[in-house]
Amino acid sequence: MKFDPFTLRVALSKEGSARGELYLDDGETFSHQEGQFVWREFAAEKPSKKSKGVTIKSRDLGAQKPGEAVDHVALATYDSGNEYAKRIASVRVEKVVVLGLAGKPTRVSVGGKELQWSFTPGVAASEKSEGAASELVIKDPKLPVAADWEILVEA
């Protein structure tokens, strides 16, 4: 399963944001102590305070926090293009599910390229009413799990 694609589920807060982390290593050796791992942050934020859309980003935490990457022991060096990251370069995000979006998107894109998506209306995360959350499903954006990227959801 180590080369299976990922589904990213984003449950928005009432402020329209979310954050999570993913840490991967080979699970067999201690090579993570030499920086052979992938540590990503996935964050969703509103592009502006009044926006109904959201920007979903993936960024490299290993490069940003090398002192916290391995049991809070500082790494002497860290390379985001390490051998383990290269081995899993084909592992992708196959689906992104966003729960609680305030309205139906007008466009969903990455790097200016339009993505396929579907939207089921429901309760926005910012609402106080009960019911099922709205659900945006972004279908196979083909984004590498070990790379930086940014999805723009315009509403």
mmCIF file of C-alpha atoms in Angstrom:
data_model
loop_
_atom_site.group_PDB
_atom_site.id
_atom_site.type_symbol
_atom_site.label_atom_id
_atom_site.label_comp_id
_atom_site.label_asym_id
_atom_site.label_seq_id
_atom_site.Cartn_x
_atom_site.Cartn_y
_atom_site.Cartn_z
ATOM 1 C CA MET A 1 0.000 0.000 0.000
ATOM 2 C CA LYS A 2 2.984 2.346 0.289
ATOM 3 C CA PHE A 3 2.533 3.435 -3.340
ATOM 4 C CA ASP A 4 -1.265 3.821 -3.193
ATOM 5 C CA PRO A 5 -2.743 7.256 -3.918
ATOM 6 C CA PHE A 6 -4.134 9.465 -1.153
ATOM 7 C CA THR A 7 -7.516 11.065 -0.567
ATOM 8 C CA LEU A 8 -7.222 14.388 1.227
ATOM 9 C CA ARG A 9 -10.255 15.280 3.392
ATOM 10 C CA VAL A 10 -10.503 18.928 4.397
ATOM 11 C CA ALA A 11 -13.047 19.808 7.108
ATOM 12 C CA LEU A 12 -13.240 23.590 7.231
ATOM 13 C CA SER A 13 -13.500 25.450 10.530
ATOM 14 C CA LYS A 14 -16.106 28.174 11.048
ATOM 15 C CA GLU A 15 -13.419 30.641 9.885
ATOM 16 C CA GLY A 16 -13.081 28.676 6.626
ATOM 17 C CA SER A 17 -9.647 27.209 7.313
ATOM 18 C CA ALA A 18 -8.122 23.800 8.056
ATOM 19 C CA ARG A 19 -4.665 22.342 8.653
ATOM 20 C CA GLY A 20 -3.150 18.878 8.814
ATOM 21 C CA GLU A 21 0.155 17.072 8.429
ATOM 22 C CA LEU A 22 1.381 13.923 6.726
ATOM 23 C CA TYR A 23 4.641 12.175 7.647
ATOM 24 C CA LEU A 24 5.977 9.294 5.558
ATOM 25 C CA ASP A 25 9.159 7.239 5.701
ATOM 26 C CA ASP A 26 10.054 3.735 4.531
ATOM 27 C CA GLY A 27 8.828 2.191 7.808
ATOM 28 C CA GLU A 28 11.587 -0.417 7.684
ATOM 29 C CA THR A 29 14.926 1.264 8.396
ATOM 30 C CA PHE A 30 16.308 4.156 10.440
ATOM 31 C CA SER A 31 17.065 6.174 7.279
ATOM 32 C CA HIS A 32 14.627 8.839 8.476
ATOM 33 C CA GLN A 33 17.384 9.877 10.891
ATOM 34 C CA GLU A 34 19.432 10.898 7.848
ATOM 35 C CA GLY A 35 16.538 12.907 6.406
ATOM 36 C CA GLN A 36 14.988 10.172 4.231
ATOM 37 C CA PHE A 37 11.334 11.085 4.729
ATOM 38 C CA VAL A 38 8.468 13.236 3.488
ATOM 39 C CA TRP A 39 6.756 15.585 5.950
ATOM 40 C CA ARG A 40 4.002 17.742 4.459
ATOM 41 C CA GLU A 41 1.579 20.339 5.742
ATOM 42 C CA PHE A 42 -1.787 20.681 4.042
ATOM 43 C CA ALA A 43 -3.550 23.958 4.793
ATOM 44 C CA ALA A 44 -6.775 25.531 3.593
ATOM 45 C CA GLU A 45 -7.354 29.269 3.925
ATOM 46 C CA LYS A 46 -9.687 31.878 2.566
ATOM 47 C CA PRO A 47 -7.915 34.058 -0.034
ATOM 48 C CA SER A 48 -9.608 37.086 1.562
ATOM 49 C CA LYS A 49 -11.812 37.655 4.594
ATOM 50 C CA LYS A 50 -15.069 37.997 2.603
ATOM 51 C CA SER A 51 -14.288 35.245 0.088
ATOM 52 C CA LYS A 52 -16.475 32.144 -0.141
ATOM 53 C CA GLY A 53 -13.636 30.298 -1.843
ATOM 54 C CA VAL A 54 -10.570 28.638 -0.403
ATOM 55 C CA THR A 55 -6.931 27.993 -1.275
ATOM 56 C CA ILE A 56 -5.555 24.544 -0.416
ATOM 57 C CA LYS A 57 -1.761 24.302 -0.219
ATOM 58 C CA SER A 58 0.812 21.575 0.274
ATOM 59 C CA ARG A 59 4.215 22.586 1.622
ATOM 60 C CA ASP A 60 7.350 20.873 2.871
ATOM 61 C CA LEU A 61 7.628 20.914 6.672
ATOM 62 C CA GLY A 62 10.936 19.034 6.701
ATOM 63 C CA ALA A 63 12.644 21.975 5.025
ATOM 64 C CA GLN A 64 10.879 24.503 7.249
ATOM 65 C CA LYS A 65 11.344 22.688 10.559
ATOM 66 C CA PRO A 66 14.420 20.439 10.311
ATOM 67 C CA GLY A 67 14.896 20.721 14.081
ATOM 68 C CA GLU A 68 11.536 19.037 14.705
ATOM 69 C CA ALA A 69 11.443 16.467 11.924
ATOM 70 C CA VAL A 70 12.944 13.419 13.672
ATOM 71 C CA ASP A 71 11.986 13.016 17.319
ATOM 72 C CA HIS A 72 12.760 16.730 17.843
ATOM 73 C CA VAL A 73 16.439 16.100 17.045
ATOM 74 C CA ALA A 74 17.919 18.650 14.646
ATOM 75 C CA LEU A 75 19.006 17.202 11.309
ATOM 76 C CA ALA A 76 22.440 18.246 10.076
ATOM 77 C CA THR A 77 21.020 18.459 6.545
ATOM 78 C CA TYR A 78 17.683 17.925 4.878
ATOM 79 C CA ASP A 79 16.987 17.666 1.173
ATOM 80 C CA SER A 80 13.352 17.656 0.020
ATOM 81 C CA GLY A 81 14.551 15.681 -3.012
ATOM 82 C CA ASN A 82 15.935 12.880 -0.808
ATOM 83 C CA GLU A 83 16.044 9.271 -2.035
ATOM 84 C CA TYR A 84 12.846 8.301 -0.216
ATOM 85 C CA ALA A 85 10.972 11.273 -1.713
ATOM 86 C CA LYS A 86 12.242 10.228 -5.154
ATOM 87 C CA ARG A 87 11.020 6.645 -4.597
ATOM 88 C CA ILE A 88 7.491 7.848 -3.885
ATOM 89 C CA ALA A 89 7.451 10.589 -6.537
ATOM 90 C CA SER A 90 4.664 8.774 -8.398
ATOM 91 C CA VAL A 91 2.387 8.693 -5.319
ATOM 92 C CA ARG A 92 -0.346 11.244 -5.892
ATOM 93 C CA VAL A 93 -3.354 12.853 -4.310
ATOM 94 C CA GLU A 94 -6.188 11.164 -6.210
ATOM 95 C CA LYS A 95 -9.074 13.047 -4.610
ATOM 96 C CA VAL A 96 -9.627 16.107 -2.437
ATOM 97 C CA VAL A 97 -12.872 16.344 -0.445
ATOM 98 C CA VAL A 98 -13.685 19.746 1.080
ATOM 99 C CA LEU A 99 -16.463 19.810 3.692
ATOM 100 C CA GLY A 100 -18.275 22.969 4.778
ATOM 101 C CA LEU A 101 -17.600 25.290 1.835
ATOM 102 C CA ALA A 102 -19.870 28.365 1.948
ATOM 103 C CA GLY A 103 -21.105 28.115 -1.647
ATOM 104 C CA LYS A 104 -20.815 26.324 -4.964
ATOM 105 C CA PRO A 105 -17.467 27.066 -6.628
ATOM 106 C CA THR A 106 -17.320 28.840 -9.957
ATOM 107 C CA ARG A 107 -13.879 27.432 -10.755
ATOM 108 C CA VAL A 108 -11.385 24.962 -9.265
ATOM 109 C CA SER A 109 -7.838 25.064 -10.602
ATOM 110 C CA VAL A 110 -4.196 24.291 -9.949
ATOM 111 C CA GLY A 111 -1.496 26.297 -11.684
ATOM 112 C CA GLY A 112 -4.171 27.881 -13.884
ATOM 113 C CA LYS A 113 -5.367 24.460 -15.100
ATOM 114 C CA GLU A 114 -9.063 23.738 -14.561
ATOM 115 C CA LEU A 115 -9.800 20.607 -12.489
ATOM 116 C CA GLN A 116 -12.836 18.308 -12.565
ATOM 117 C CA TRP A 117 -15.073 18.597 -9.539
ATOM 118 C CA SER A 118 -18.580 18.077 -8.198
ATOM 119 C CA PHE A 119 -20.435 19.922 -5.461
ATOM 120 C CA THR A 120 -23.209 18.790 -3.139
ATOM 121 C CA PRO A 121 -24.934 21.690 -1.354
ATOM 122 C CA GLY A 122 -25.217 21.571 2.396
ATOM 123 C CA VAL A 123 -24.415 23.478 5.548
ATOM 124 C CA ALA A 124 -21.383 25.761 5.471
ATOM 125 C CA ALA A 125 -18.877 25.419 8.305
ATOM 126 C CA SER A 126 -19.555 29.055 9.223
ATOM 127 C CA GLU A 127 -23.295 28.430 9.741
ATOM 128 C CA LYS A 128 -24.829 27.573 13.083
ATOM 129 C CA SER A 129 -27.566 25.362 11.636
ATOM 130 C CA GLU A 130 -27.643 21.573 11.802
ATOM 131 C CA GLY A 131 -27.389 19.235 8.842
ATOM 132 C CA ALA A 132 -24.966 17.640 6.449
ATOM 133 C CA ALA A 133 -22.020 19.770 5.404
ATOM 134 C CA SER A 134 -21.610 20.891 1.820
ATOM 135 C CA GLU A 135 -19.178 18.675 -0.052
ATOM 136 C CA LEU A 136 -16.786 19.612 -2.834
ATOM 137 C CA VAL A 137 -15.077 16.624 -4.464
ATOM 138 C CA ILE A 138 -12.059 17.418 -6.631
ATOM 139 C CA LYS A 139 -11.481 14.436 -8.914
ATOM 140 C CA ASP A 140 -7.907 13.250 -9.489
ATOM 141 C CA PRO A 141 -5.951 16.502 -9.520
ATOM 142 C CA LYS A 142 -2.839 14.320 -10.148
ATOM 143 C CA LEU A 143 -0.816 16.188 -7.530
ATOM 144 C CA PRO A 144 2.314 14.510 -6.130
ATOM 145 C CA VAL A 145 1.997 13.944 -2.391
ATOM 146 C CA ALA A 146 5.683 14.881 -1.937
ATOM 147 C CA ALA A 147 5.588 18.211 -3.811
ATOM 148 C CA ASP A 148 4.454 21.782 -3.187
ATOM 149 C CA TRP A 149 1.224 22.746 -4.905
ATOM 150 C CA GLU A 150 -1.781 25.045 -4.519
ATOM 151 C CA ILE A 151 -5.424 24.468 -5.459
ATOM 152 C CA LEU A 152 -7.567 27.557 -5.897
ATOM 153 C CA VAL A 153 -11.303 27.123 -5.258
ATOM 154 C CA GLU A 154 -13.112 30.229 -6.481
ATOM 155 C CA ALA A 155 -16.672 30.902 -5.345
#
